[in-house]
């Protein structure tokens, strides 16, 4: 669950877009590229903070694309060396998940296999919302409403967004088919 802590309870908070998120990603992206080198086939800013103008939880999401998820060492060791915390208990088997170093600004690092559906999904979702501001604004309103309905339950908030996200993804896939979309170059 992401947001601020109020009296020891985490609160999901959706805030207006902050151009500083892109700046923060750029710095993190340079550090990640330096530590991972060619192990990282791509390093991308994903999630709502990567879409200019889109309201979001103030958490920078980063996707690192690698050739293989096993063995972990080639990407886990450099990430841990930078202070990121490996969350081995993450239930999503199509990624390996890391969190920000203790005391640092909220950051989620998703390591996914290059070319996989789970890697392509957030890139298409992001690129579609970047060029469809009406859909991005509608998504922001849904997120704000659901954060109000589930202020202390990150899983319920995420589950409640799922149907809307899949509707966006359906439109994004139609758009991709019409335009011949493919991911642009890596962000870092």
JSON list of C-alpha atoms in Angstrom, two decimals:
[
{"chain": "A", "resi": 1, "resn": "UNK", "atom": "CA", "xyz": [0.00, 0.00, 0.00]},
{"chain": "A", "resi": 2, "resn": "UNK", "atom": "CA", "xyz": [1.38, 3.39, -0.92]},
{"chain": "A", "resi": 3, "resn": "UNK", "atom": "CA", "xyz": [0.85, 6.83, 0.49]},
{"chain": "A", "resi": 4, "resn": "UNK", "atom": "CA", "xyz": [1.52, 8.69, 3.69]},
{"chain": "A", "resi": 5, "resn": "UNK", "atom": "CA", "xyz": [1.37, 7.44, 7.24]},
{"chain": "A", "resi": 6, "resn": "UNK", "atom": "CA", "xyz": [-1.14, 9.17, 9.46]},
{"chain": "A", "resi": 7, "resn": "UNK", "atom": "CA", "xyz": [-1.03, 8.11, 13.11]},
{"chain": "A", "resi": 8, "resn": "UNK", "atom": "CA", "xyz": [0.83, 4.91, 12.15]},
{"chain": "A", "resi": 9, "resn": "UNK", "atom": "CA", "xyz": [-1.69, 3.89, 9.47]},
{"chain": "A", "resi": 10, "resn": "UNK", "atom": "CA", "xyz": [-0.71, 4.15, 5.80]},
{"chain": "A", "resi": 11, "resn": "UNK", "atom": "CA", "xyz": [-3.08, 6.31, 3.77]},
{"chain": "A", "resi": 12, "resn": "UNK", "atom": "CA", "xyz": [-3.43, 6.03, 0.01]},
{"chain": "A", "resi": 13, "resn": "UNK", "atom": "CA", "xyz": [-2.99, 9.54, -1.35]},
{"chain": "A", "resi": 14, "resn": "UNK", "atom": "CA", "xyz": [-3.45, 10.67, -4.95]},
{"chain": "A", "resi": 15, "resn": "UNK", "atom": "CA", "xyz": [-1.78, 14.01, -5.66]},
{"chain": "A", "resi": 16, "resn": "UNK", "atom": "CA", "xyz": [-1.57, 16.31, -8.68]},
{"chain": "A", "resi": 17, "resn": "UNK", "atom": "CA", "xyz": [1.23, 15.54, -11.11]},
{"chain": "A", "resi": 18, "resn": "UNK", "atom": "CA", "xyz": [4.66, 16.70, -10.01]},
{"chain": "A", "resi": 19, "resn": "UNK", "atom": "CA", "xyz": [7.29, 17.41, -12.69]},
{"chain": "A", "resi": 20, "resn": "UNK", "atom": "CA", "xyz": [9.89, 16.47, -10.07]},
{"chain": "A", "resi": 21, "resn": "UNK", "atom": "CA", "xyz": [8.94, 12.81, -10.55]},
{"chain": "A", "resi": 22, "resn": "UNK", "atom": "CA", "xyz": [10.61, 12.79, -13.97]},
{"chain": "A", "resi": 23, "resn": "UNK", "atom": "CA", "xyz": [13.68, 14.47, -12.51]},
{"chain": "A", "resi": 24, "resn": "UNK", "atom": "CA", "xyz": [13.83, 11.89, -9.71]},
{"chain": "A", "resi": 25, "resn": "UNK", "atom": "CA", "xyz": [13.50, 9.05, -12.22]},
{"chain": "A", "resi": 26, "resn": "UNK", "atom": "CA", "xyz": [16.31, 10.53, -14.36]},
{"chain": "A", "resi": 27, "resn": "UNK", "atom": "CA", "xyz": [18.69, 10.48, -11.40]},
{"chain": "A", "resi": 28, "resn": "UNK", "atom": "CA", "xyz": [17.67, 6.99, -10.38]},
{"chain": "A", "resi": 29, "resn": "UNK", "atom": "CA", "xyz": [17.86, 5.81, -13.99]},
{"chain": "A", "resi": 30, "resn": "UNK", "atom": "CA", "xyz": [21.47, 7.00, -14.29]},
{"chain": "A", "resi": 31, "resn": "UNK", "atom": "CA", "xyz": [22.43, 5.24, -11.06]},
{"chain": "A", "resi": 32, "resn": "UNK", "atom": "CA", "xyz": [20.66, 2.04, -12.12]},
{"chain": "A", "resi": 33, "resn": "UNK", "atom": "CA", "xyz": [22.25, 2.09, -15.57]},
{"chain": "A", "resi": 34, "resn": "UNK", "atom": "CA", "xyz": [25.68, 2.58, -14.02]},
{"chain": "A", "resi": 35, "resn": "UNK", "atom": "CA", "xyz": [25.21, -0.30, -11.60]},
{"chain": "A", "resi": 36, "resn": "UNK", "atom": "CA", "xyz": [23.49, -2.73, -13.98]},
{"chain": "A", "resi": 37, "resn": "UNK", "atom": "CA", "xyz": [25.22, -2.00, -17.28]},
{"chain": "A", "resi": 38, "resn": "UNK", "atom": "CA", "xyz": [24.18, -4.40, -20.04]},
{"chain": "A", "resi": 39, "resn": "UNK", "atom": "CA", "xyz": [22.28, -6.65, -17.61]},
{"chain": "A", "resi": 40, "resn": "UNK", "atom": "CA", "xyz": [19.45, -4.11, -17.93]},
{"chain": "A", "resi": 41, "resn": "UNK", "atom": "CA", "xyz": [18.21, -4.30, -21.51]},
{"chain": "A", "resi": 42, "resn": "UNK", "atom": "CA", "xyz": [15.84, -1.42, -20.71]},
{"chain": "A", "resi": 43, "resn": "UNK", "atom": "CA", "xyz": [15.24, 0.88, -17.76]},
{"chain": "A", "resi": 44, "resn": "UNK", "atom": "CA", "xyz": [11.92, 2.71, -17.99]},
{"chain": "A", "resi": 45, "resn": "UNK", "atom": "CA", "xyz": [9.86, 5.12, -15.93]},
{"chain": "A", "resi": 46, "resn": "UNK", "atom": "CA", "xyz": [6.41, 3.48, -15.75]},
{"chain": "A", "resi": 47, "resn": "UNK", "atom": "CA", "xyz": [3.21, 3.96, -13.80]},
{"chain": "A", "resi": 48, "resn": "UNK", "atom": "CA", "xyz": [1.19, 7.11, -13.29]},
{"chain": "A", "resi": 49, "resn": "UNK", "atom": "CA", "xyz": [4.17, 9.27, -12.30]},
{"chain": "A", "resi": 50, "resn": "UNK", "atom": "CA", "xyz": [5.55, 8.69, -15.83]},
{"chain": "A", "resi": 51, "resn": "UNK", "atom": "CA", "xyz": [2.52, 10.31, -17.53]},
{"chain": "A", "resi": 52, "resn": "UNK", "atom": "CA", "xyz": [2.78, 14.12, -17.63]},
{"chain": "A", "resi": 53, "resn": "UNK", "atom": "CA", "xyz": [-0.28, 15.74, -16.06]},
{"chain": "A", "resi": 54, "resn": "UNK", "atom": "CA", "xyz": [-1.62, 12.52, -14.51]},
{"chain": "A", "resi": 55, "resn": "UNK", "atom": "CA", "xyz": [-2.44, 12.58, -10.80]},
{"chain": "A", "resi": 56, "resn": "UNK", "atom": "CA", "xyz": [-0.75, 9.72, -8.94]},
{"chain": "A", "resi": 57, "resn": "UNK", "atom": "CA", "xyz": [0.43, 8.26, -5.69]},
{"chain": "A", "resi": 58, "resn": "UNK", "atom": "CA", "xyz": [3.81, 9.95, -5.12]},
{"chain": "A", "resi": 59, "resn": "UNK", "atom": "CA", "xyz": [5.70, 6.73, -5.83]},
{"chain": "A", "resi": 60, "resn": "UNK", "atom": "CA", "xyz": [8.11, 6.47, -8.77]},
{"chain": "A", "resi": 61, "resn": "UNK", "atom": "CA", "xyz": [7.78, 3.11, -10.54]},
{"chain": "A", "resi": 62, "resn": "UNK", "atom": "CA", "xyz": [10.74, 1.84, -12.52]},
{"chain": "A", "resi": 63, "resn": "UNK", "atom": "CA", "xyz": [10.80, -1.18, -14.79]},
{"chain": "A", "resi": 64, "resn": "UNK", "atom": "CA", "xyz": [14.07, -2.94, -15.52]},
{"chain": "A", "resi": 65, "resn": "UNK", "atom": "CA", "xyz": [13.94, -5.38, -18.42]},
{"chain": "A", "resi": 66, "resn": "UNK", "atom": "CA", "xyz": [16.36, -8.30, -18.30]},
{"chain": "A", "resi": 67, "resn": "UNK", "atom": "CA", "xyz": [16.98, -11.34, -20.50]},
{"chain": "A", "resi": 68, "resn": "UNK", "atom": "CA", "xyz": [16.16, -13.79, -17.67]},
{"chain": "A", "resi": 69, "resn": "UNK", "atom": "CA", "xyz": [14.66, -13.60, -14.18]},
{"chain": "A", "resi": 70, "resn": "UNK", "atom": "CA", "xyz": [16.87, -16.47, -12.97]},
{"chain": "A", "resi": 71, "resn": "UNK", "atom": "CA", "xyz": [19.49, -16.43, -11.69]},
{"chain": "A", "resi": 72, "resn": "UNK", "atom": "CA", "xyz": [18.78, -13.37, -9.57]},
{"chain": "A", "resi": 73, "resn": "UNK", "atom": "CA", "xyz": [22.38, -12.41, -8.85]},
{"chain": "A", "resi": 74, "resn": "UNK", "atom": "CA", "xyz": [23.17, -10.41, -12.00]},
{"chain": "A", "resi": 75, "resn": "UNK", "atom": "CA", "xyz": [20.49, -7.82, -11.19]},
{"chain": "A", "resi": 76, "resn": "UNK", "atom": "CA", "xyz": [19.73, -8.40, -7.50]},
{"chain": "A", "resi": 77, "resn": "UNK", "atom": "CA", "xyz": [23.29, -7.87, -6.31]},
{"chain": "A", "resi": 78, "resn": "UNK", "atom": "CA", "xyz": [23.75, -4.46, -8.01]},
{"chain": "A", "resi": 79, "resn": "UNK", "atom": "CA", "xyz": [20.29, -3.30, -6.85]},
{"chain": "A", "resi": 80, "resn": "UNK", "atom": "CA", "xyz": [20.97, -4.36, -3.26]},
{"chain": "A", "resi": 81, "resn": "UNK", "atom": "CA", "xyz": [24.37, -2.67, -3.58]},
{"chain": "A", "resi": 82, "resn": "UNK", "atom": "CA", "xyz": [22.52, 0.58, -4.32]},
{"chain": "A", "resi": 83, "resn": "UNK", "atom": "CA", "xyz": [20.44, 0.06, -1.17]},
{"chain": "A", "resi": 84, "resn": "UNK", "atom": "CA", "xyz": [17.24, -1.28, -2.77]},
{"chain": "A", "resi": 85, "resn": "UNK", "atom": "CA", "xyz": [15.40, -3.89, -0.73]},
{"chain": "A", "resi": 86, "resn": "UNK", "atom": "CA", "xyz": [14.50, -7.13, -2.50]},
{"chain": "A", "resi": 87, "resn": "UNK", "atom": "CA", "xyz": [10.96, -8.22, -1.70]},
{"chain": "A", "resi": 88, "resn": "UNK", "atom": "CA", "xyz": [11.31, -11.96, -2.29]},
{"chain": "A", "resi": 89, "resn": "UNK", "atom": "CA", "xyz": [7.79, -12.51, -0.93]},
{"chain": "A", "resi": 90, "resn": "UNK", "atom": "CA", "xyz": [6.13, -10.62, -3.82]},
{"chain": "A", "resi": 91, "resn": "UNK", "atom": "CA", "xyz": [3.39, -12.92, -5.17]},
{"chain": "A", "resi": 92, "resn": "UNK", "atom": "CA", "xyz": [3.76, -11.87, -8.84]},
{"chain": "A", "resi": 93, "resn": "UNK", "atom": "CA", "xyz": [5.83, -14.61, -10.43]},
{"chain": "A", "resi": 94, "resn": "UNK", "atom": "CA", "xyz": [6.42, -12.67, -13.67]},
{"chain": "A", "resi": 95, "resn": "UNK", "atom": "CA", "xyz": [8.64, -10.10, -11.96]},
{"chain": "A", "resi": 96, "resn": "UNK", "atom": "CA", "xyz": [11.14, -9.59, -9.20]},
{"chain": "A", "resi": 97, "resn": "UNK", "atom": "CA", "xyz": [10.31, -6.66, -6.94]},
{"chain": "A", "resi": 98, "resn": "UNK", "atom": "CA", "xyz": [12.48, -4.17, -5.04]},
{"chain": "A", "resi": 99, "resn": "UNK", "atom": "CA", "xyz": [11.67, -1.17, -2.85]},
{"chain": "A", "resi": 100, "resn": "UNK", "atom": "CA", "xyz": [13.51, 2.04, -2.12]},
{"chain": "A", "resi": 101, "resn": "UNK", "atom": "CA", "xyz": [16.44, 2.12, 0.29]},
{"chain": "A", "resi": 102, "resn": "UNK", "atom": "CA", "xyz": [15.33, 2.77, 3.89]},
{"chain": "A", "resi": 103, "resn": "UNK", "atom": "CA", "xyz": [14.55, 6.45, 4.39]},
{"chain": "A", "resi": 104, "resn": "UNK", "atom": "CA", "xyz": [14.52, 7.25, 0.65]},
{"chain": "A", "resi": 105, "resn": "UNK", "atom": "CA", "xyz": [11.55, 8.57, -1.34]},
{"chain": "A", "resi": 106, "resn": "UNK", "atom": "CA", "xyz": [9.05, 5.86, -2.30]},
{"chain": "A", "resi": 107, "resn": "UNK", "atom": "CA", "xyz": [10.25, 3.90, -5.31]},
{"chain": "A", "resi": 108, "resn": "UNK", "atom": "CA", "xyz": [9.09, 0.57, -6.71]},
{"chain": "A", "resi": 109, "resn": "UNK", "atom": "CA", "xyz": [11.47, -1.34, -8.98]},
{"chain": "A", "resi": 110, "resn": "UNK", "atom": "CA", "xyz": [9.91, -4.06, -11.12]},
{"chain": "A", "resi": 111, "resn": "UNK", "atom": "CA", "xyz": [12.36, -6.39, -12.87]},
{"chain": "A", "resi": 112, "resn": "UNK", "atom": "CA", "xyz": [10.68, -8.21, -15.76]},
{"chain": "A", "resi": 113, "resn": "UNK", "atom": "CA", "xyz": [11.75, -10.43, -18.64]},
{"chain": "A", "resi": 114, "resn": "UNK", "atom": "CA", "xyz": [12.26, -8.43, -21.83]},
{"chain": "A", "resi": 115, "resn": "UNK", "atom": "CA", "xyz": [9.59, -9.07, -24.45]},
{"chain": "A", "resi": 116, "resn": "UNK", "atom": "CA", "xyz": [7.14, -10.66, -22.01]},
{"chain": "A", "resi": 117, "resn": "UNK", "atom": "CA", "xyz": [3.52, -9.56, -21.74]},
{"chain": "A", "resi": 118, "resn": "UNK", "atom": "CA", "xyz": [4.17, -8.33, -18.20]},
{"chain": "A", "resi": 119, "resn": "UNK", "atom": "CA", "xyz": [6.98, -6.10, -19.50]},
{"chain": "A", "resi": 120, "resn": "UNK", "atom": "CA", "xyz": [5.04, -4.76, -22.49]},
{"chain": "A", "resi": 121, "resn": "UNK", "atom": "CA", "xyz": [1.79, -4.03, -20.58]},
{"chain": "A", "resi": 122, "resn": "UNK", "atom": "CA", "xyz": [3.06, -1.07, -18.49]},
{"chain": "A", "resi": 123, "resn": "UNK", "atom": "CA", "xyz": [4.91, 0.41, -21.48]},
{"chain": "A", "resi": 124, "resn": "UNK", "atom": "CA", "xyz": [1.81, 0.35, -23.70]},
{"chain": "A", "resi": 125, "resn": "UNK", "atom": "CA", "xyz": [-0.41, 1.59, -20.85]},
{"chain": "A", "resi": 126, "resn": "UNK", "atom": "CA", "xyz": [1.97, 4.51, -20.21]},
{"chain": "A", "resi": 127, "resn": "UNK", "atom": "CA", "xyz": [2.45, 5.43, -23.87]},
{"chain": "A", "resi": 128, "resn": "UNK", "atom": "CA", "xyz": [-1.29, 5.32, -24.55]},
{"chain": "A", "resi": 129, "resn": "UNK", "atom": "CA", "xyz": [-2.11, 7.61, -21.61]},
{"chain": "A", "resi": 130, "resn": "UNK", "atom": "CA", "xyz": [0.65, 10.01, -22.64]},
{"chain": "A", "resi": 131, "resn": "UNK", "atom": "CA", "xyz": [-1.10, 10.70, -25.94]},
{"chain": "A", "resi": 132, "resn": "UNK", "atom": "CA", "xyz": [-4.72, 10.39, -24.73]},
{"chain": "A", "resi": 133, "resn": "UNK", "atom": "CA", "xyz": [-5.18, 13.10, -22.07]},
{"chain": "A", "resi": 134, "resn": "UNK", "atom": "CA", "xyz": [-8.96, 12.58, -21.81]},
{"chain": "A", "resi": 135, "resn": "UNK", "atom": "CA", "xyz": [-8.43, 8.94, -20.83]},
{"chain": "A", "resi": 136, "resn": "UNK", "atom": "CA", "xyz": [-5.65, 9.99, -18.44]},
{"chain": "A", "resi": 137, "resn": "UNK", "atom": "CA", "xyz": [-7.94, 12.54, -16.76]},
{"chain": "A", "resi": 138, "resn": "UNK", "atom": "CA", "xyz": [-10.72, 9.95, -16.43]},
{"chain": "A", "resi": 139, "resn": "UNK", "atom": "CA", "xyz": [-8.24, 7.49, -14.90]},
{"chain": "A", "resi": 140, "resn": "UNK", "atom": "CA", "xyz": [-7.10, 10.15, -12.41]},
{"chain": "A", "resi": 141, "resn": "UNK", "atom": "CA", "xyz": [-10.70, 10.68, -11.28]},
{"chain": "A", "resi": 142, "resn": "UNK", "atom": "CA", "xyz": [-11.20, 6.93, -10.83]},
{"chain": "A", "resi": 143, "resn": "UNK", "atom": "CA", "xyz": [-8.01, 6.73, -8.75]},
{"chain": "A", "resi": 144, "resn": "UNK", "atom": "CA", "xyz": [-9.02, 9.67, -6.57]},
{"chain": "A", "resi": 145, "resn": "UNK", "atom": "CA", "xyz": [-12.48, 8.18, -5.96]},
{"chain": "A", "resi": 146, "resn": "UNK", "atom": "CA", "xyz": [-11.10, 4.73, -5.15]},
{"chain": "A", "resi": 147, "resn": "UNK", "atom": "CA", "xyz": [-8.42, 6.15, -2.84]},
{"chain": "A", "resi": 148, "resn": "UNK", "atom": "CA", "xyz": [-11.27, 7.81, -0.94]},
{"chain": "A", "resi": 149, "resn": "UNK", "atom": "CA", "xyz": [-13.19, 4.55, -0.79]},
{"chain": "A", "resi": 150, "resn": "UNK", "atom": "CA", "xyz": [-10.17, 2.43, 0.26]},
{"chain": "A", "resi": 151, "resn": "UNK", "atom": "CA", "xyz": [-7.83, 4.85, 2.04]},
{"chain": "A", "resi": 152, "resn": "UNK", "atom": "CA", "xyz": [-6.08, 2.20, 4.16]},
{"chain": "A", "resi": 153, "resn": "UNK", "atom": "CA", "xyz": [-6.34, -0.91, 1.95]},
{"chain": "A", "resi": 154, "resn": "UNK", "atom": "CA", "xyz": [-3.86, -0.97, -0.92]},
{"chain": "A", "resi": 155, "resn": "UNK", "atom": "CA", "xyz": [-5.03, -4.36, -2.18]},
{"chain": "A", "resi": 156, "resn": "UNK", "atom": "CA", "xyz": [-8.68, -3.27, -2.29]},
{"chain": "A", "resi": 157, "resn": "UNK", "atom": "CA", "xyz": [-7.66, -0.04, -4.05]},
{"chain": "A", "resi": 158, "resn": "UNK", "atom": "CA", "xyz": [-5.65, -1.95, -6.67]},
{"chain": "A", "resi": 159, "resn": "UNK", "atom": "CA", "xyz": [-8.38, -4.56, -7.17]},
{"chain": "A", "resi": 160, "resn": "UNK", "atom": "CA", "xyz": [-11.02, -1.84, -7.56]},
{"chain": "A", "resi": 161, "resn": "UNK", "atom": "CA", "xyz": [-8.94, -0.17, -10.33]},
{"chain": "A", "resi": 162, "resn": "UNK", "atom": "CA", "xyz": [-8.54, -3.38, -12.33]},
{"chain": "A", "resi": 163, "resn": "UNK", "atom": "CA", "xyz": [-11.70, -3.19, -14.46]},
{"chain": "A", "resi": 164, "resn": "UNK", "atom": "CA", "xyz": [-10.99, 0.41, -15.43]},
{"chain": "A", "resi": 165, "resn": "UNK", "atom": "CA", "xyz": [-7.35, -0.41, -16.24]},
{"chain": "A", "resi": 166, "resn": "UNK", "atom": "CA", "xyz": [-8.43, -3.27, -18.49]},
{"chain": "A", "resi": 167, "resn": "UNK", "atom": "CA", "xyz": [-10.85, -0.94, -20.32]},
{"chain": "A", "resi": 168, "resn": "UNK", "atom": "CA", "xyz": [-7.96, 1.46, -20.91]},
{"chain": "A", "resi": 169, "resn": "UNK", "atom": "CA", "xyz": [-5.76, -1.42, -22.02]},
{"chain": "A", "resi": 170, "resn": "UNK", "atom": "CA", "xyz": [-8.38, -2.55, -24.53]},
{"chain": "A", "resi": 171, "resn": "UNK", "atom": "CA", "xyz": [-8.37, 0.95, -26.05]},
{"chain": "A", "resi": 172, "resn": "UNK", "atom": "CA", "xyz": [-4.57, 0.99, -25.88]},
{"chain": "A", "resi": 173, "resn": "UNK", "atom": "CA", "xyz": [-4.37, -2.29, -27.78]},
{"chain": "A", "resi": 174, "resn": "UNK", "atom": "CA", "xyz": [-6.72, -0.94, -30.48]},
{"chain": "A", "resi": 175, "resn": "UNK", "atom": "CA", "xyz": [-4.53, 2.16, -30.70]},
{"chain": "A", "resi": 176, "resn": "UNK", "atom": "CA", "xyz": [-1.37, 0.03, -30.89]},
{"chain": "A", "resi": 177, "resn": "UNK", "atom": "CA", "xyz": [-2.84, -2.02, -33.74]},
{"chain": "A", "resi": 178, "resn": "UNK", "atom": "CA", "xyz": [-3.82, 1.13, -35.66]},
{"chain": "A", "resi": 179, "resn": "UNK", "atom": "CA", "xyz": [-0.51, 2.92, -35.12]},
{"chain": "A", "resi": 180, "resn": "UNK", "atom": "CA", "xyz": [1.96, 0.02, -35.15]},
{"chain": "A", "resi": 181, "resn": "UNK", "atom": "CA", "xyz": [3.06, 0.96, -31.63]},
{"chain": "A", "resi": 182, "resn": "UNK", "atom": "CA", "xyz": [6.23, -0.50, -30.24]},
{"chain": "A", "resi": 183, "resn": "UNK", "atom": "CA", "xyz": [8.19, 0.71, -27.22]},
{"chain": "A", "resi": 184, "resn": "UNK", "atom": "CA", "xyz": [10.52, 3.57, -27.93]},
{"chain": "A", "resi": 185, "resn": "UNK", "atom": "CA", "xyz": [14.10, 3.57, -26.67]},
{"chain": "A", "resi": 186, "resn": "UNK", "atom": "CA", "xyz": [14.88, 2.82, -23.05]},
{"chain": "A", "resi": 187, "resn": "UNK", "atom": "CA", "xyz": [14.44, 5.80, -20.71]},
{"chain": "A", "resi": 188, "resn": "UNK", "atom": "CA", "xyz": [17.88, 5.26, -19.13]}
]
